[in-house]
Amino acid sequence: MDHIAANLAQVKATIAQAAADVGRDPQGVQLVAVSKTFAADQIRPALRAGHRLFAENRVQEAAGKWPALRQDFADVQLHLIGPLQTNKVRDAVALFDCIQSLDRPKLARALADEFQRVGRSLPVMVQVNIGQEPQKNGIDPEHTDRFVQLVRGEYGLDVVGLMCIPPAQDDPVPHFQALARLAEQSGVVGLSMGMSGDYAQAVAAGAHWVRVGSALFGRR
Ligand SMILES: *Cc1c(COP(=O)(O)O)cnc(C)c1O
């Protein structure tokens, strides 16, 4: 499992280089290790190598592996990057440290209610359907500013970033740049963008979180 530590070092070096190339501080970019579909045994080498920031796309799957991993590595930070049904909000708030996939008012309300109930609130990111794909989750780019103001004002949520998954067939760079402009327009500081195939380009476009799975853990 040494290859996972080697992959981590490689990806971190690529991030640092991509940041340096555009005059950014590499410390301003966080590597989110996407461990979906990988078993706890495959995640442990990354933890042993000192990595602490991970993401999963399903609440159920995360519930099956992370409580045990957290017993050994208490300072883990876990982000949710997949769709969240309102009936799973309670489990999600108990498991995760950040919800990156806030994509509708009903979910904002359910999260706000749950934060109130447990007396603890999590940072959230607004997922933007940057390529306006009919099948994809996320707020329409044109409605992003209004949605951000709604969830901040009406529900008091702490919106720390915008998140996007560009259309698979497109050049991702214009989409990354569009997300950066939307963030600026709506007064959001953080950008979660870039995956295994394009995280260096995302860093060049201003990403603060890159979400990398297969380049670290292998093919799914
Ligand atoms: C799976 C996934 C990733 C990671 O994808 P890779 O191509 O394996 O790096 C990033 N973001 C989201 C939302 C995902 O579901």
GROMACS .gro file of C-alpha atoms and ligand atoms in nm:
model
  235
    1MET     CA    1   0.000   0.000   0.000
    2ASP     CA    2   0.310   0.224  -0.019
    3HIS     CA    3   0.191   0.337  -0.357
    4ILE     CA    4  -0.083   0.540  -0.191
    5ALA     CA    5   0.174   0.737   0.009
    6ALA     CA    6   0.373   0.785  -0.312
    7ASN     CA    7   0.062   0.902  -0.498
    8LEU     CA    8  -0.013   1.148  -0.218
    9ALA     CA    9   0.335   1.294  -0.238
   10GLN     CA   10   0.309   1.317  -0.616
   11VAL     CA   11  -0.029   1.490  -0.615
   12LYS     CA   12   0.081   1.733  -0.343
   13ALA     CA   13   0.393   1.818  -0.543
   14THR     CA   14   0.182   1.879  -0.855
   15ILE     CA   15  -0.048   2.109  -0.657
   16ALA     CA   16   0.248   2.301  -0.516
   17GLN     CA   17   0.398   2.342  -0.863
   18ALA     CA   18   0.067   2.450  -1.019
   19ALA     CA   19   0.023   2.708  -0.742
   20ALA     CA   20   0.379   2.836  -0.773
   21ASP     CA   21   0.340   2.868  -1.152
   22VAL     CA   22   0.064   3.124  -1.105
   23GLY     CA   23   0.215   3.294  -0.801
   24ARG     CA   24  -0.022   3.140  -0.550
   25ASP     CA   25   0.071   3.018  -0.203
   26PRO     CA   26   0.046   2.636  -0.216
   27GLN     CA   27  -0.085   2.649   0.142
   28GLY     CA   28  -0.399   2.806   0.001
   29VAL     CA   29  -0.494   2.481  -0.171
   30GLN     CA   30  -0.624   2.182   0.023
   31LEU     CA   31  -0.612   1.831  -0.115
   32VAL     CA   32  -0.939   1.652  -0.044
   33ALA     CA   33  -0.877   1.278  -0.081
   34VAL     CA   34  -1.190   1.121  -0.229
   35SER     CA   35  -1.212   0.774  -0.076
   36LYS     CA   36  -1.553   0.667  -0.212
   37THR     CA   37  -1.573   0.297  -0.304
   38PHE     CA   38  -1.241   0.226  -0.129
   39ALA     CA   39  -1.240   0.012   0.183
   40ALA     CA   40  -1.097   0.122   0.517
   41ASP     CA   41  -0.785  -0.087   0.455
   42GLN     CA   42  -0.710   0.115   0.144
   43ILE     CA   43  -0.770   0.444   0.325
   44ARG     CA   44  -0.543   0.367   0.620
   45PRO     CA   45  -0.217   0.408   0.424
   46ALA     CA   46  -0.318   0.766   0.343
   47LEU     CA   47  -0.396   0.829   0.710
   48ARG     CA   48  -0.066   0.673   0.816
   49ALA     CA   49   0.111   0.899   0.569
   50GLY     CA   50  -0.037   1.190   0.761
   51HIS     CA   51  -0.324   1.289   0.536
   52ARG     CA   52  -0.635   1.405   0.723
   53LEU     CA   53  -0.881   1.558   0.476
   54PHE     CA   54  -1.112   1.315   0.297
   55ALA     CA   55  -1.444   1.312   0.115
   56GLU     CA   56  -1.718   1.063   0.047
   57ASN     CA   57  -2.018   1.091  -0.183
   58ARG     CA   58  -2.264   0.867   0.005
   59VAL     CA   59  -2.378   0.904   0.363
   60GLN     CA   60  -2.445   0.533   0.406
   61GLU     CA   61  -2.103   0.430   0.279
   62ALA     CA   62  -1.927   0.687   0.499
   63ALA     CA   63  -2.123   0.564   0.801
   64GLY     CA   64  -1.992   0.216   0.733
   65LYS     CA   65  -1.623   0.299   0.742
   66TRP     CA   66  -1.540   0.635   0.898
   67PRO     CA   67  -1.650   0.594   1.263
   68ALA     CA   68  -1.390   0.316   1.306
   69LEU     CA   69  -1.120   0.511   1.119
   70ARG     CA   70  -1.191   0.817   1.331
   71GLN     CA   71  -1.126   0.616   1.646
   72ASP     CA   72  -0.764   0.582   1.535
   73PHE     CA   73  -0.730   0.919   1.366
   74ALA     CA   74  -0.941   1.162   1.567
   75ASP     CA   75  -0.838   1.473   1.376
   76VAL     CA   76  -0.979   1.357   1.042
   77GLN     CA   77  -1.191   1.605   0.847
   78LEU     CA   78  -1.458   1.450   0.629
   79HIS     CA   79  -1.651   1.632   0.355
   80LEU     CA   80  -1.970   1.520   0.184
   81ILE     CA   81  -1.944   1.572  -0.194
   82GLY     CA   82  -2.247   1.374  -0.315
   83PRO     CA   83  -2.620   1.438  -0.323
   84LEU     CA   84  -2.790   1.462   0.016
   85GLN     CA   85  -3.153   1.361   0.071
   86THR     CA   86  -3.327   1.549   0.348
   87ASN     CA   87  -3.407   1.224   0.530
   88LYS     CA   88  -3.030   1.162   0.563
   89VAL     CA   89  -2.947   1.506   0.701
   90ARG     CA   90  -2.932   1.386   1.060
   91ASP     CA   91  -2.680   1.112   0.977
   92ALA     CA   92  -2.481   1.346   0.754
   93VAL     CA   93  -2.448   1.616   1.019
   94ALA     CA   94  -2.330   1.355   1.269
   95LEU     CA   95  -2.067   1.216   1.029
   96PHE     CA   96  -1.928   1.502   0.824
   97ASP     CA   97  -1.737   1.824   0.891
   98CYS     CA   98  -1.849   2.007   0.578
   99ILE     CA   99  -2.132   1.963   0.327
  100GLN     CA  100  -2.006   2.056  -0.021
  101SER     CA  101  -2.324   1.957  -0.204
  102LEU     CA  102  -2.586   2.209  -0.091
  103ASP     CA  103  -2.802   2.242  -0.400
  104ARG     CA  104  -3.158   2.342  -0.304
  105PRO     CA  105  -3.356   2.553  -0.056
  106LYS     CA  106  -3.527   2.254   0.102
  107LEU     CA  107  -3.190   2.105   0.194
  108ALA     CA  108  -3.069   2.439   0.332
  109ARG     CA  109  -3.371   2.448   0.559
  110ALA     CA  110  -3.324   2.088   0.672
  111LEU     CA  111  -2.957   2.154   0.750
  112ALA     CA  112  -3.038   2.472   0.940
  113ASP     CA  113  -3.300   2.286   1.146
  114GLU     CA  114  -3.057   2.007   1.226
  115PHE     CA  115  -2.776   2.249   1.323
  116GLN     CA  116  -3.020   2.417   1.559
  117ARG     CA  117  -3.130   2.084   1.703
  118VAL     CA  118  -2.777   1.959   1.777
  119GLY     CA  119  -2.637   2.300   1.871
  120ARG     CA  120  -2.350   2.273   1.625
  121SER     CA  121  -2.327   2.398   1.271
  122LEU     CA  122  -2.111   2.286   0.981
  123PRO     CA  123  -1.966   2.496   0.702
  124VAL     CA  124  -2.134   2.434   0.368
  125MET     CA  125  -2.056   2.486   0.001
  126VAL     CA  126  -2.307   2.556  -0.271
  127GLN     CA  127  -2.288   2.313  -0.559
  128VAL     CA  128  -2.326   2.493  -0.891
  129ASN     CA  129  -2.438   2.313  -1.208
  130ILE     CA  130  -2.173   2.504  -1.397
  131GLY     CA  131  -2.236   2.336  -1.734
  132GLN     CA  132  -2.616   2.362  -1.694
  133GLU     CA  133  -2.651   1.989  -1.755
  134PRO     CA  134  -3.010   1.866  -1.716
  135GLN     CA  135  -2.910   1.545  -1.535
  136LYS     CA  136  -2.671   1.709  -1.291
  137ASN     CA  137  -2.734   1.842  -0.941
  138GLY     CA  138  -2.652   2.196  -0.851
  139ILE     CA  139  -2.783   2.548  -0.859
  140ASP     CA  140  -2.809   2.714  -1.199
  141PRO     CA  141  -2.522   2.963  -1.241
  142GLU     CA  142  -2.770   3.245  -1.296
  143HIS     CA  143  -2.937   3.177  -0.961
  144THR     CA  144  -2.622   3.123  -0.758
  145ASP     CA  145  -2.591   3.471  -0.611
  146ARG     CA  146  -2.957   3.476  -0.508
  147PHE     CA  147  -2.931   3.127  -0.356
  148VAL     CA  148  -2.617   3.215  -0.159
  149GLN     CA  149  -2.785   3.524  -0.016
  150LEU     CA  150  -3.095   3.319   0.068
  151VAL     CA  151  -2.912   3.047   0.259
  152ARG     CA  152  -2.696   3.301   0.440
  153GLY     CA  153  -2.977   3.541   0.521
  154GLU     CA  154  -3.279   3.319   0.570
  155TYR     CA  155  -3.110   3.012   0.717
  156GLY     CA  156  -2.791   3.160   0.862
  157LEU     CA  157  -2.570   2.902   0.696
  158ASP     CA  158  -2.193   2.949   0.679
  159VAL     CA  159  -2.124   2.931   0.303
  160VAL     CA  160  -1.749   2.883   0.270
  161GLY     CA  161  -1.731   2.794  -0.096
  162LEU     CA  162  -1.882   2.711  -0.433
  163MET     CA  163  -1.833   2.361  -0.571
  164CYS     CA  164  -1.865   2.234  -0.927
  165ILE     CA  165  -1.819   1.929  -1.147
  166PRO     CA  166  -1.775   2.048  -1.508
  167PRO     CA  167  -1.929   1.846  -1.793
  168ALA     CA  168  -1.706   1.545  -1.859
  169GLN     CA  169  -1.664   1.615  -2.230
  170ASP     CA  170  -1.576   1.986  -2.196
  171ASP     CA  171  -1.250   2.168  -2.146
  172PRO     CA  172  -1.284   2.230  -1.770
  173VAL     CA  173  -1.089   2.556  -1.763
  174PRO     CA  174  -1.367   2.794  -1.880
  175HIS     CA  175  -1.598   2.627  -1.623
  176PHE     CA  176  -1.342   2.678  -1.345
  177GLN     CA  177  -1.307   3.041  -1.446
  178ALA     CA  178  -1.685   3.082  -1.454
  179LEU     CA  179  -1.713   2.939  -1.102
  180ALA     CA  180  -1.445   3.181  -0.981
  181ARG     CA  181  -1.640   3.475  -1.127
  182LEU     CA  182  -1.962   3.352  -0.967
  183ALA     CA  183  -1.789   3.326  -0.630
  184GLU     CA  184  -1.666   3.680  -0.659
  185GLN     CA  185  -2.010   3.807  -0.761
  186SER     CA  186  -2.183   3.634  -0.473
  187GLY     CA  187  -1.926   3.720  -0.207
  188VAL     CA  188  -1.804   3.365  -0.152
  189VAL     CA  189  -1.433   3.318  -0.091
  190GLY     CA  190  -1.369   2.947  -0.148
  191LEU     CA  191  -1.368   2.732  -0.462
  192SER     CA  192  -1.392   2.351  -0.463
  193MET     CA  193  -1.303   2.238  -0.813
  194GLY     CA  194  -1.069   2.000  -0.991
  195MET     CA  195  -1.053   1.620  -0.986
  196SER     CA  196  -0.786   1.365  -1.081
  197GLY     CA  197  -0.778   1.467  -1.447
  198ASP     CA  198  -0.772   1.843  -1.406
  199TYR     CA  199  -0.672   1.948  -1.056
  200ALA     CA  200  -0.358   2.132  -1.172
  201GLN     CA  201  -0.573   2.345  -1.405
  202ALA     CA  202  -0.819   2.404  -1.123
  203VAL     CA  203  -0.536   2.530  -0.901
  204ALA     CA  204  -0.428   2.765  -1.177
  205ALA     CA  205  -0.787   2.893  -1.194
  206GLY     CA  206  -0.798   2.959  -0.819
  207ALA     CA  207  -0.919   2.638  -0.649
  208HIS     CA  208  -0.894   2.623  -0.269
  209TRP     CA  209  -1.000   2.259  -0.248
  210VAL     CA  210  -0.925   1.998  -0.515
  211ARG     CA  211  -1.112   1.668  -0.486
  212VAL     CA  212  -0.888   1.386  -0.599
  213GLY     CA  213  -0.982   1.018  -0.590
  214SER     CA  214  -0.842   0.784  -0.853
  215ALA     CA  215  -0.503   0.959  -0.880
  216LEU     CA  216  -0.451   0.866  -0.513
  217PHE     CA  217  -0.630   0.537  -0.461
  218GLY     CA  218  -0.640   0.389  -0.810
  219ARG     CA  219  -0.920   0.306  -1.047
  220ARG     CA  220  -1.269   0.252  -0.914
  221LIG     C1  221  -1.562   1.089  -0.737
  221LIG     C2  222  -1.561   1.236  -0.723
  221LIG     C3  223  -1.440   1.308  -0.730
  221LIG     C4  224  -1.305   1.243  -0.755
  221LIG     O1  225  -1.296   1.196  -0.885
  221LIG     P1  226  -1.158   1.137  -0.942
  221LIG     O2  227  -1.171   1.155  -1.089
  221LIG     O3  228  -1.151   0.995  -0.899
  221LIG     O4  229  -1.048   1.218  -0.885
  221LIG     C5  230  -1.446   1.445  -0.712
  221LIG     N1  231  -1.563   1.508  -0.689
  221LIG     C6  232  -1.680   1.444  -0.681
  221LIG     C7  233  -1.804   1.519  -0.654
  221LIG     C8  234  -1.683   1.305  -0.698
  221LIG     O5  235  -1.800   1.241  -0.690
   0.00000   0.00000   0.00000
